[in-house]
Amino acid sequence: MKIAILSRNRRLYSTRRLIEAGKARGHEMHVVDILDCYMDITSAHPAIWHKGDKLENFDAVIPRIGASVTHYGLAVIRQFEMMGVYCMTESVALGRSRDKLRALQLLSRKGVGMPKTSFAFRVHNTKELIKLVGGAPLVVKLCEGTQGRGVILAETVKAAESVIEAFRELRAEFLVQEFIKEAGGSDIRCLVIGNKVVASMQRTAQEGEFRSNLHRGGSAQLVKLTPTERRTAVKAAQTMGLQLAGVDLLRSSRGPLVMEVNSSPGLEGIEGATHKDVASAIIAFIEENAKPHQNRTRGGKG
Ligand code: ADP
Ligand code: MG
């Protein structure tokens, strides 16, 4: 098959591994930088060019779109969808998962467990927002943050009010969330492909930190998931419409709670911790599922 990886840098671990795995399984692998793509959206024959070459005869696309270029990335994926090329991550699914508010609302509609979360626009709702999540300690999160940046633990109501008011002043969008203390600074990353969790790891924050992101010095260990945790992770990915997802769970006293669903999960941490060949599993899934004009959304409704 002829497979395109939408990635800005072929030297990134995940991109490298996908190229390697694809080649090993006999496929023709191309790396396409979305910012070097331009599109013909007016004709009856939608087309994409990349650095002067028309992108033709691709069987599948694996989008790995960075958070800072989501908007343009979505347009490129939609164009592939209109051309009937199979996309491992569809535009609508990516759009849902990149908007934390929308993602949490979808999960709540499907009855997926999540930490109590509140959100408002006006500043005079501050006290109500805090009350809705059960008071302090609580977590305040920027809607657009990644890698733990913009996630703040407010230990007291006073601290929470100050943080909320400061974010408001900056006109930033944020969520207020119940702090899951019993998670003990750990969370669980479940790598979901199709309807299976193919690898999972527990990430634990370093001493004195509550955020377990590996980018913040968290460490990863193997973990055995309960059947409920597996089901929850798969349901969260399916709710987003993602066939490839990194679902982050917190272990709480009322069962697994979904914190977020990542649409471009990194492979380095999870392959390192589990010694599983996730890249090959992704390619194998594509071999089984990629057919032309199979995207459920075809660049259509959201
Ligand atoms: P990001 O998208 O920046 O990774 P997350 O929502 O995943 O933001 O939060 C980063 C980390 O902070 C999580 O991995 C988790 O360890 C911790 N955390 C986030 N929300 C909560 C919460 N409600 N209760 C306890 N810990 C949390
Ligand atoms: Mg996270």
mmCIF file of C-alpha atoms and ligand atoms in Angstrom:
data_model
loop_
_atom_site.group_PDB
_atom_site.id
_atom_site.type_symbol
_atom_site.label_atom_id
_atom_site.label_comp_id
_atom_site.label_asym_id
_atom_site.label_seq_id
_atom_site.Cartn_x
_atom_site.Cartn_y
_atom_site.Cartn_z
ATOM 1 C CA MET A 1 0.000 0.000 0.000
ATOM 2 C CA LYS A 2 0.998 3.616 -0.426
ATOM 3 C CA ILE A 3 0.699 5.312 2.961
ATOM 4 C CA ALA A 4 1.187 8.985 3.884
ATOM 5 C CA ILE A 5 2.142 10.049 7.402
ATOM 6 C CA LEU A 6 1.079 13.630 7.990
ATOM 7 C CA SER A 7 3.946 14.820 10.146
ATOM 8 C CA ARG A 8 6.043 17.963 10.310
ATOM 9 C CA ASN A 9 9.267 16.118 11.029
ATOM 10 C CA ARG A 10 10.393 12.696 9.838
ATOM 11 C CA ARG A 11 12.950 12.461 12.640
ATOM 12 C CA LEU A 12 10.323 12.399 15.416
ATOM 13 C CA TYR A 13 10.255 9.040 17.203
ATOM 14 C CA SER A 14 6.636 8.216 16.337
ATOM 15 C CA THR A 15 7.056 9.167 12.675
ATOM 16 C CA ARG A 16 10.275 7.184 12.400
ATOM 17 C CA ARG A 17 8.698 4.113 13.939
ATOM 18 C CA LEU A 18 5.675 4.249 11.634
ATOM 19 C CA ILE A 19 7.952 4.529 8.567
ATOM 20 C CA GLU A 20 10.029 1.606 9.832
ATOM 21 C CA ALA A 21 7.007 -0.569 10.611
ATOM 22 C CA GLY A 22 5.328 0.249 7.283
ATOM 23 C CA LYS A 23 8.449 -0.530 5.252
ATOM 24 C CA ALA A 24 9.022 -3.762 7.159
ATOM 25 C CA ARG A 25 5.514 -4.852 6.160
ATOM 26 C CA GLY A 26 6.168 -4.043 2.506
ATOM 27 C CA HIS A 27 4.448 -0.675 2.153
ATOM 28 C CA GLU A 28 5.535 2.511 0.430
ATOM 29 C CA MET A 29 5.767 5.147 3.176
ATOM 30 C CA HIS A 30 5.718 8.919 2.532
ATOM 31 C CA VAL A 31 6.047 11.761 5.034
ATOM 32 C CA VAL A 32 3.897 14.769 4.173
ATOM 33 C CA ASP A 33 4.301 18.076 6.015
ATOM 34 C CA ILE A 34 0.813 19.582 6.095
ATOM 35 C CA LEU A 35 2.218 23.112 6.059
ATOM 36 C CA ASP A 36 3.818 22.332 2.666
ATOM 37 C CA CYS A 37 0.461 21.172 1.282
ATOM 38 C CA TYR A 38 -1.797 23.271 -0.897
ATOM 39 C CA MET A 39 -5.194 22.268 -2.166
ATOM 40 C CA ASP A 40 -7.586 22.666 -5.012
ATOM 41 C CA ILE A 41 -10.955 22.878 -3.333
ATOM 42 C CA THR A 42 -13.008 24.377 -6.124
ATOM 43 C CA SER A 43 -12.918 21.673 -8.768
ATOM 44 C CA ALA A 44 -15.055 18.556 -8.950
ATOM 45 C CA HIS A 45 -11.828 16.600 -8.443
ATOM 46 C CA PRO A 46 -10.420 17.612 -5.084
ATOM 47 C CA ALA A 47 -6.609 17.442 -5.081
ATOM 48 C CA ILE A 48 -3.636 18.105 -2.813
ATOM 49 C CA TRP A 49 -0.136 19.094 -3.800
ATOM 50 C CA HIS A 50 2.931 18.770 -1.595
ATOM 51 C CA LYS A 51 6.009 20.781 -2.564
ATOM 52 C CA GLY A 52 4.930 20.735 -6.226
ATOM 53 C CA ASP A 53 3.937 17.058 -6.389
ATOM 54 C CA LYS A 54 0.316 16.038 -6.727
ATOM 55 C CA LEU A 55 -0.557 13.522 -3.996
ATOM 56 C CA GLU A 56 -2.108 10.666 -5.913
ATOM 57 C CA ASN A 57 -2.942 7.009 -5.457
ATOM 58 C CA PHE A 58 -2.583 6.950 -1.689
ATOM 59 C CA ASP A 59 -4.330 4.082 0.070
ATOM 60 C CA ALA A 60 -4.168 5.494 3.576
ATOM 61 C CA VAL A 61 -3.205 8.533 5.604
ATOM 62 C CA ILE A 62 -1.953 8.539 9.204
ATOM 63 C CA PRO A 63 -2.459 12.055 10.564
ATOM 64 C CA ARG A 64 -0.093 13.204 13.319
ATOM 65 C CA ILE A 65 -1.171 16.792 13.650
ATOM 66 C CA GLY A 66 0.444 19.035 16.268
ATOM 67 C CA ALA A 67 -1.899 21.048 18.484
ATOM 68 C CA SER A 68 -0.604 24.366 17.099
ATOM 69 C CA VAL A 69 -1.617 23.508 13.510
ATOM 70 C CA THR A 70 -4.936 21.758 14.178
ATOM 71 C CA HIS A 71 -7.003 24.106 12.028
ATOM 72 C CA TYR A 72 -4.971 23.725 8.837
ATOM 73 C CA GLY A 73 -4.360 20.044 9.577
ATOM 74 C CA LEU A 74 -8.114 19.441 9.711
ATOM 75 C CA ALA A 75 -8.506 21.066 6.296
ATOM 76 C CA VAL A 76 -5.841 18.782 4.812
ATOM 77 C CA ILE A 77 -7.462 15.660 6.331
ATOM 78 C CA ARG A 78 -10.901 16.737 5.037
ATOM 79 C CA GLN A 79 -9.397 17.104 1.582
ATOM 80 C CA PHE A 80 -8.032 13.530 1.737
ATOM 81 C CA GLU A 81 -11.468 12.383 2.906
ATOM 82 C CA MET A 82 -13.115 14.092 -0.070
ATOM 83 C CA MET A 83 -10.632 12.310 -2.325
ATOM 84 C CA GLY A 84 -11.819 9.032 -0.798
ATOM 85 C CA VAL A 85 -8.468 8.225 0.840
ATOM 86 C CA TYR A 86 -8.756 6.174 4.040
ATOM 87 C CA CYS A 87 -7.756 8.288 7.072
ATOM 88 C CA MET A 88 -6.680 6.504 10.249
ATOM 89 C CA THR A 89 -7.816 9.594 12.170
ATOM 90 C CA GLU A 90 -10.806 11.298 10.630
ATOM 91 C CA SER A 91 -11.214 15.064 10.610
ATOM 92 C CA VAL A 92 -14.359 15.130 12.730
ATOM 93 C CA ALA A 93 -12.851 12.831 15.362
ATOM 94 C CA LEU A 94 -9.690 14.932 15.542
ATOM 95 C CA GLY A 95 -11.738 18.124 15.839
ATOM 96 C CA ARG A 96 -13.777 16.680 18.708
ATOM 97 C CA SER A 97 -10.804 15.486 20.695
ATOM 98 C CA ARG A 98 -8.864 18.754 20.297
ATOM 99 C CA ASP A 99 -11.630 20.769 21.931
ATOM 100 C CA LYS A 100 -11.564 19.727 25.602
ATOM 101 C CA LEU A 101 -15.021 21.102 26.320
ATOM 102 C CA ARG A 102 -16.637 19.411 23.357
ATOM 103 C CA ALA A 103 -14.842 16.159 24.124
ATOM 104 C CA LEU A 104 -16.011 16.110 27.748
ATOM 105 C CA GLN A 105 -19.577 16.939 26.742
ATOM 106 C CA LEU A 106 -19.593 14.035 24.272
ATOM 107 C CA LEU A 107 -18.185 11.654 26.893
ATOM 108 C CA SER A 108 -20.753 12.761 29.433
ATOM 109 C CA ARG A 109 -23.550 12.231 26.881
ATOM 110 C CA LYS A 110 -22.367 8.637 26.432
ATOM 111 C CA GLY A 111 -22.211 8.070 30.172
ATOM 112 C CA VAL A 112 -18.426 7.683 30.322
ATOM 113 C CA GLY A 113 -17.096 8.381 33.836
ATOM 114 C CA MET A 114 -15.098 11.586 34.233
ATOM 115 C CA PRO A 115 -14.085 13.954 37.013
ATOM 116 C CA LYS A 116 -16.783 16.488 37.940
ATOM 117 C CA THR A 117 -16.132 19.432 35.662
ATOM 118 C CA SER A 118 -17.581 22.933 35.402
ATOM 119 C CA PHE A 119 -17.192 25.750 32.937
ATOM 120 C CA ALA A 120 -18.483 29.305 32.607
ATOM 121 C CA PHE A 121 -17.935 32.497 30.735
ATOM 122 C CA ARG A 122 -18.531 35.275 33.226
ATOM 123 C CA VAL A 123 -16.339 36.036 36.194
ATOM 124 C CA HIS A 124 -19.154 36.474 38.737
ATOM 125 C CA ASN A 125 -19.820 32.724 38.474
ATOM 126 C CA THR A 126 -16.503 31.889 40.141
ATOM 127 C CA LYS A 127 -17.956 30.770 43.476
ATOM 128 C CA GLU A 128 -20.647 28.680 41.742
ATOM 129 C CA LEU A 129 -18.050 26.989 39.531
ATOM 130 C CA ILE A 130 -16.069 25.981 42.587
ATOM 131 C CA LYS A 131 -19.172 24.731 44.381
ATOM 132 C CA LEU A 132 -20.236 22.622 41.372
ATOM 133 C CA VAL A 133 -17.080 20.520 41.561
ATOM 134 C CA GLY A 134 -17.340 20.099 45.325
ATOM 135 C CA GLY A 135 -15.016 22.864 46.546
ATOM 136 C CA ALA A 136 -11.235 22.827 46.996
ATOM 137 C CA PRO A 137 -8.827 21.256 46.352
ATOM 138 C CA LEU A 138 -9.587 21.474 42.643
ATOM 139 C CA VAL A 139 -7.855 21.610 39.307
ATOM 140 C CA VAL A 140 -8.068 24.507 36.862
ATOM 141 C CA LYS A 141 -7.170 23.640 33.260
ATOM 142 C CA LEU A 142 -6.601 25.740 30.210
ATOM 143 C CA CYS A 143 -8.683 24.295 27.353
ATOM 144 C CA GLU A 144 -5.758 24.557 24.958
ATOM 145 C CA GLY A 145 -2.938 23.285 27.159
ATOM 146 C CA THR A 146 -0.832 20.189 26.429
ATOM 147 C CA GLN A 147 1.896 18.313 28.270
ATOM 148 C CA GLY A 148 0.644 19.491 31.632
ATOM 149 C CA ARG A 149 1.170 23.188 30.900
ATOM 150 C CA GLY A 150 -1.837 25.164 32.050
ATOM 151 C CA VAL A 151 -2.992 22.560 34.594
ATOM 152 C CA ILE A 152 -3.024 24.036 38.097
ATOM 153 C CA LEU A 153 -3.880 22.494 41.461
ATOM 154 C CA ALA A 154 -5.621 24.996 43.732
ATOM 155 C CA GLU A 155 -5.524 23.690 47.300
ATOM 156 C CA THR A 156 -7.917 26.201 48.805
ATOM 157 C CA VAL A 157 -11.039 28.045 47.652
ATOM 158 C CA LYS A 158 -9.130 31.338 47.903
ATOM 159 C CA ALA A 159 -6.351 30.054 45.648
ATOM 160 C CA ALA A 160 -8.933 28.670 43.198
ATOM 161 C CA GLU A 161 -10.697 32.037 43.008
ATOM 162 C CA SER A 162 -7.433 33.853 42.317
ATOM 163 C CA VAL A 163 -6.424 31.462 39.550
ATOM 164 C CA ILE A 164 -9.867 31.570 37.920
ATOM 165 C CA GLU A 165 -9.929 35.348 38.021
ATOM 166 C CA ALA A 166 -6.423 35.580 36.565
ATOM 167 C CA PHE A 167 -7.338 33.237 33.671
ATOM 168 C CA ARG A 168 -10.482 35.258 33.098
ATOM 169 C CA GLU A 169 -8.456 38.466 32.977
ATOM 170 C CA LEU A 170 -6.278 36.870 30.279
ATOM 171 C CA ARG A 171 -9.424 35.870 28.364
ATOM 172 C CA ALA A 172 -8.307 32.251 28.389
ATOM 173 C CA GLU A 173 -10.788 29.361 28.098
ATOM 174 C CA PHE A 174 -10.522 26.928 30.979
ATOM 175 C CA LEU A 175 -12.280 24.172 32.918
ATOM 176 C CA VAL A 176 -12.664 23.721 36.638
ATOM 177 C CA GLN A 177 -12.359 20.105 37.727
ATOM 178 C CA GLU A 178 -12.668 18.031 40.859
ATOM 179 C CA PHE A 179 -9.193 16.953 42.064
ATOM 180 C CA ILE A 180 -8.948 13.143 42.175
ATOM 181 C CA LYS A 181 -6.701 12.870 45.189
ATOM 182 C CA GLU A 182 -6.809 9.082 45.476
ATOM 183 C CA ALA A 183 -5.138 8.805 42.040
ATOM 184 C CA GLY A 184 -2.011 9.707 44.015
ATOM 185 C CA GLY A 185 -0.260 11.604 41.217
ATOM 186 C CA SER A 186 -0.660 8.689 38.798
ATOM 187 C CA ASP A 187 -2.692 8.231 35.682
ATOM 188 C CA ILE A 188 -3.029 5.463 33.137
ATOM 189 C CA ARG A 189 -2.405 5.875 29.422
ATOM 190 C CA CYS A 190 -4.308 3.335 27.324
ATOM 191 C CA LEU A 191 -3.285 3.053 23.702
ATOM 192 C CA VAL A 192 -6.433 2.106 21.805
ATOM 193 C CA ILE A 193 -6.430 0.785 18.240
ATOM 194 C CA GLY A 194 -9.857 -0.027 16.814
ATOM 195 C CA ASN A 195 -11.802 -1.682 19.643
ATOM 196 C CA LYS A 196 -8.790 -2.906 21.648
ATOM 197 C CA VAL A 197 -6.372 -1.519 24.202
ATOM 198 C CA VAL A 198 -3.074 -2.717 22.689
ATOM 199 C CA ALA A 199 -0.747 -1.253 25.333
ATOM 200 C CA SER A 200 -1.062 0.562 28.634
ATOM 201 C CA MET A 201 1.206 2.175 31.176
ATOM 202 C CA GLN A 202 0.885 3.878 34.495
ATOM 203 C CA ARG A 203 2.559 7.274 34.714
ATOM 204 C CA THR A 204 3.544 8.608 38.093
ATOM 205 C CA ALA A 205 4.427 12.211 38.828
ATOM 206 C CA GLN A 206 7.787 12.998 40.355
ATOM 207 C CA GLU A 207 8.017 13.908 44.042
ATOM 208 C CA GLY A 208 6.156 17.115 44.883
ATOM 209 C CA GLU A 209 4.217 17.221 41.587
ATOM 210 C CA PHE A 210 0.650 16.056 40.832
ATOM 211 C CA ARG A 211 0.927 16.058 37.031
ATOM 212 C CA SER A 212 2.144 12.726 35.743
ATOM 213 C CA ASN A 213 3.064 13.866 32.206
ATOM 214 C CA LEU A 214 6.331 12.273 31.068
ATOM 215 C CA HIS A 215 7.307 15.735 29.771
ATOM 216 C CA ARG A 216 7.120 16.920 33.386
ATOM 217 C CA GLY A 217 9.462 14.253 34.667
ATOM 218 C CA GLY A 218 6.823 11.589 35.319
ATOM 219 C CA SER A 219 7.933 7.955 35.147
ATOM 220 C CA ALA A 220 6.205 5.075 33.372
ATOM 221 C CA GLN A 221 5.587 1.519 34.573
ATOM 222 C CA LEU A 222 3.701 -1.455 33.244
ATOM 223 C CA VAL A 223 0.190 -1.755 34.585
ATOM 224 C CA LYS A 224 -2.486 -4.406 34.428
ATOM 225 C CA LEU A 225 -5.859 -2.981 33.497
ATOM 226 C CA THR A 226 -9.146 -4.143 34.943
ATOM 227 C CA PRO A 227 -11.864 -5.155 32.457
ATOM 228 C CA THR A 228 -13.784 -1.982 33.392
ATOM 229 C CA GLU A 229 -10.747 0.150 32.617
ATOM 230 C CA ARG A 230 -10.356 -1.515 29.218
ATOM 231 C CA ARG A 231 -14.018 -1.042 28.401
ATOM 232 C CA THR A 232 -13.933 2.587 29.512
ATOM 233 C CA ALA A 233 -10.875 3.372 27.370
ATOM 234 C CA VAL A 234 -12.362 1.766 24.260
ATOM 235 C CA LYS A 235 -15.713 3.475 24.806
ATOM 236 C CA ALA A 236 -14.007 6.870 25.181
ATOM 237 C CA ALA A 237 -12.071 6.398 21.918
ATOM 238 C CA GLN A 238 -15.216 5.260 20.101
ATOM 239 C CA THR A 239 -17.209 8.186 21.465
ATOM 240 C CA MET A 240 -14.698 10.518 19.809
ATOM 241 C CA GLY A 241 -14.797 8.402 16.642
ATOM 242 C CA LEU A 242 -11.064 7.709 16.973
ATOM 243 C CA GLN A 243 -9.592 4.443 15.705
ATOM 244 C CA LEU A 244 -6.246 5.377 17.221
ATOM 245 C CA ALA A 245 -6.257 7.128 20.584
ATOM 246 C CA GLY A 246 -4.346 7.624 23.785
ATOM 247 C CA VAL A 247 -6.977 7.556 26.517
ATOM 248 C CA ASP A 248 -5.885 8.877 29.919
ATOM 249 C CA LEU A 249 -7.657 7.497 32.973
ATOM 250 C CA LEU A 250 -7.523 8.358 36.653
ATOM 251 C CA ARG A 251 -8.143 5.564 39.158
ATOM 252 C CA SER A 252 -10.727 6.966 41.523
ATOM 253 C CA SER A 253 -12.747 5.548 44.382
ATOM 254 C CA ARG A 254 -15.755 5.442 42.030
ATOM 255 C CA GLY A 255 -13.941 3.627 39.222
ATOM 256 C CA PRO A 256 -11.951 4.775 36.203
ATOM 257 C CA LEU A 257 -12.478 8.389 35.150
ATOM 258 C CA VAL A 258 -11.498 9.616 31.698
ATOM 259 C CA MET A 259 -9.377 12.729 31.809
ATOM 260 C CA GLU A 260 -8.649 13.167 28.150
ATOM 261 C CA VAL A 261 -8.544 11.431 24.795
ATOM 262 C CA ASN A 262 -5.495 12.192 22.670
ATOM 263 C CA SER A 263 -5.806 11.816 18.916
ATOM 264 C CA SER A 264 -2.072 11.769 18.110
ATOM 265 C CA PRO A 265 -0.687 9.658 20.955
ATOM 266 C CA GLY A 266 3.101 9.572 21.113
ATOM 267 C CA LEU A 267 4.673 6.132 20.701
ATOM 268 C CA GLU A 268 7.996 6.644 22.457
ATOM 269 C CA GLY A 269 6.787 6.517 26.057
ATOM 270 C CA ILE A 270 4.389 3.617 25.588
ATOM 271 C CA GLU A 271 6.682 1.464 23.421
ATOM 272 C CA GLY A 272 9.532 2.122 25.860
ATOM 273 C CA ALA A 273 7.481 1.173 28.911
ATOM 274 C CA THR A 274 5.734 -1.866 27.462
ATOM 275 C CA HIS A 275 8.227 -3.134 24.833
ATOM 276 C CA LYS A 276 5.238 -3.555 22.530
ATOM 277 C CA ASP A 277 5.442 -2.807 18.841
ATOM 278 C CA VAL A 278 2.574 -0.324 18.673
ATOM 279 C CA ALA A 279 3.729 1.078 15.311
ATOM 280 C CA SER A 280 3.310 -2.315 13.631
ATOM 281 C CA ALA A 281 -0.100 -2.749 15.261
ATOM 282 C CA ILE A 282 -1.189 0.567 13.687
ATOM 283 C CA ILE A 283 0.017 -0.518 10.241
ATOM 284 C CA ALA A 284 -1.662 -3.932 10.664
ATOM 285 C CA PHE A 285 -4.951 -2.201 11.509
ATOM 286 C CA ILE A 286 -4.665 -0.111 8.341
ATOM 287 C CA GLU A 287 -3.972 -3.225 6.255
ATOM 288 C CA GLU A 288 -7.194 -4.703 7.503
ATOM 289 C CA ASN A 289 -9.407 -1.658 7.344
ATOM 290 C CA ALA A 290 -8.175 0.723 4.655
ATOM 291 C CA LYS A 291 -10.475 0.716 1.674
ATOM 292 C CA PRO A 292 -11.226 3.657 -0.593
ATOM 293 C CA HIS A 293 -14.263 5.789 0.250
ATOM 294 C CA GLN A 294 -14.587 4.143 3.655
ATOM 295 C CA ASN A 295 -14.317 7.216 5.873
ATOM 296 C CA ARG A 296 -17.493 7.545 7.841
ATOM 297 C CA THR A 297 -17.483 11.331 7.692
ATOM 298 C CA ARG A 298 -16.079 12.014 4.194
ATOM 299 C CA GLY A 299 -15.321 15.561 5.255
ATOM 300 C CA GLY A 300 -18.988 15.958 6.044
ATOM 301 C CA LYS A 301 -21.004 16.747 9.142
ATOM 302 C CA GLY A 302 -19.498 17.365 12.535
HETATM 303 P P1 ADP B 1 -2.564 17.906 29.467
HETATM 304 O O1 ADP B 1 -3.443 17.873 28.270
HETATM 305 O O2 ADP B 1 -1.777 19.170 29.558
HETATM 306 O O3 ADP B 1 -1.735 16.657 29.590
HETATM 307 P P2 ADP B 1 -4.222 16.798 31.562
HETATM 308 O O4 ADP B 1 -5.651 17.096 31.719
HETATM 309 O O5 ADP B 1 -3.867 15.474 30.990
HETATM 310 O O6 ADP B 1 -3.562 17.968 30.717
HETATM 311 O O7 ADP B 1 -3.515 16.947 32.996
HETATM 312 C C1 ADP B 1 -2.137 16.730 33.203
HETATM 313 C C2 ADP B 1 -1.894 15.815 34.409
HETATM 314 O O8 ADP B 1 -2.400 16.405 35.608
HETATM 315 C C3 ADP B 1 -2.602 14.489 34.313
HETATM 316 O O9 ADP B 1 -1.820 13.554 33.587
HETATM 317 C C4 ADP B 1 -2.813 14.081 35.762
HETATM 318 O O10 ADP B 1 -1.657 13.442 36.289
HETATM 319 C C5 ADP B 1 -3.012 15.426 36.454
HETATM 320 N N1 ADP B 1 -4.450 15.729 36.575
HETATM 321 C C6 ADP B 1 -5.204 16.371 35.638
HETATM 322 N N2 ADP B 1 -6.487 16.498 36.033
HETATM 323 C C7 ADP B 1 -6.569 15.932 37.249
HETATM 324 C C8 ADP B 1 -7.644 15.755 38.188
HETATM 325 N N3 ADP B 1 -8.868 16.193 37.937
HETATM 326 N N4 ADP B 1 -7.345 15.107 39.355
HETATM 327 C C9 ADP B 1 -6.098 14.648 39.609
HETATM 328 N N5 ADP B 1 -5.054 14.799 38.782
HETATM 329 C C10 ADP B 1 -5.260 15.443 37.604
HETATM 330 MG MG MG B 2 -2.544 14.742 29.487
#
